[in-house]
Amino acid sequence: MLEKIRETEEEISLLTADSEEVLEELRIKYLGKKGVIASLFTQFRELPPDAKRETGQLLNNLKEKASARIVELKNSLSRPGESTIIDDLTRPGDIIPTGTRHPLSIVRNEIISIFSRIGFTVSEGPEIESDNNVFTRLNFPPEHPARDMQDTFYIKRHSEEDSNINDILLRTHTSSVQVRVMESEKPPIRTISPGRVFRNEAISARAHCIFHQVEGLYIDTEVSFADLRQTLLFFAREMFGEDTRIRLRPSFFPFTEPSAEMDVNCTICGGKGCNVCKYSGWLEVLGCGMVDPAVLENCGIDSSLYTGYAFGMGIERIAMLKYQVNDLRLYFENDIRFLNQFSSAF
Ligand code: PHE
């Protein structure tokens, strides 16, 4: 019997199979209920007890080897082994799927690229900020509604003794980064600050409590509203196409005076009127204005020498207009079927 086990082991190590059918026959021959190994086990039961120990081990070993060999042959059938590849040097390589960038990253990078071409640097700052940097230095009066608990996520201070518990918060705009830049650098300043911002809003197709902004700041001697307009026109044409037109509507922000909102002509209907532009032919894109002299002074810049402009836009909004996405929530769900549609040089 020991001889028979050794023979079978050798046979198994030499097995080959060129198709699933042959392999299945071999499996049945060796490992089937009435197969070679099963019959060896039947004989094994008749052995005297002292012979059982050694033979039992060899037999179990044989069974394991047979199963392993069958799996090995099966694998080489479904995945041609190395020898096949070496034989066929013209065989095309396996396709390795590459991911795509998130549309918000694509648009952010494109905005950065447009402004860096006209001399803007990129500055970043923390998402957890002080009330000072987000509101006070930007000329928000103490009772301004944007400070209200409904808009801002406040973070309480841990210290019990600290009476002023509401002065740490999640930034509601990246204007806070501009405050930091104005405090630490001397004009001329020409910078944009991309980043994540937070507002306590109900999530809907048009609003989210987390979104992304790029804000811009330019401070130098004799910066005028005409400079602002020309820079924004350049941006709009680079972003939405060279035929794009812009219009500036008067608006209000505590930190700019005068303030404006910029519209671009509707890229979807070409100005004829559609439900995206609410039949006006124009789409609102960003807020802007001349930096209020009080803000310059709050940040240590002499407002009798310097003037500046600032602007701020939502990346989600620009991406919605560029890609005609009608529900903002799609940007946060990470559904591969949505994300795979975007590819870009940026
Ligand atoms: N900070 C403003 C916002 O979050 C945008 C803005 C920036 C407006 C700079 C004017 C100037 O909406």
PDB file of C-alpha atoms and ligand atoms in Angstrom, residues 173 175 199 213 215 253 255-256 287-288 310-312, ligand 1:
ATOM      1  CA  HIS A 173     -15.616  81.871   3.988  1.00  0.00           C
ATOM      2  CA  SER A 175     -11.781  85.673   3.494  1.00  0.00           C
ATOM      3  CA  ARG A 199     -22.266  77.011   6.935  1.00  0.00           C
ATOM      4  CA  GLN A 213     -14.475  78.645  -2.249  1.00  0.00           C
ATOM      5  CA  GLU A 215     -11.371  84.084  -2.850  1.00  0.00           C
ATOM      6  CA  PHE A 253     -20.705  92.814   1.804  1.00  0.00           C
ATOM      7  CA  PHE A 255     -15.863  94.101   4.000  1.00  0.00           C
ATOM      8  CA  THR A 256     -16.101  95.745   0.561  1.00  0.00           C
ATOM      9  CA  GLY A 287     -19.244  88.384  -5.149  1.00  0.00           C
ATOM     10  CA  CYS A 288     -16.639  91.160  -5.257  1.00  0.00           C
ATOM     11  CA  ALA A 310     -11.427  91.287  -3.385  1.00  0.00           C
ATOM     12  CA  PHE A 311     -13.682  88.646  -4.865  1.00  0.00           C
ATOM     13  CA  GLY A 312     -14.997  85.260  -3.809  1.00  0.00           C
TER      14      GLY A 312
HETATM   15  N1  PHE B   1     -16.713  86.260   1.336  1.00  0.00           N
HETATM   16  C1  PHE B   1     -17.850  86.375   0.467  1.00  0.00           C
HETATM   17  C2  PHE B   1     -18.723  85.131   0.654  1.00  0.00           C
HETATM   18  O1  PHE B   1     -18.352  84.217   1.295  1.00  0.00           O
HETATM   19  C3  PHE B   1     -17.478  86.505  -0.966  1.00  0.00           C
HETATM   20  C4  PHE B   1     -16.744  87.764  -1.257  1.00  0.00           C
HETATM   21  C5  PHE B   1     -15.377  87.813  -1.180  1.00  0.00           C
HETATM   22  C6  PHE B   1     -17.409  88.917  -1.619  1.00  0.00           C
HETATM   23  C7  PHE B   1     -14.681  88.981  -1.435  1.00  0.00           C
HETATM   24  C8  PHE B   1     -16.760  90.085  -1.892  1.00  0.00           C
HETATM   25  C9  PHE B   1     -15.403  90.124  -1.796  1.00  0.00           C
HETATM   26  O2  PHE B   1     -19.785  85.095   0.144  1.00  0.00           O
END
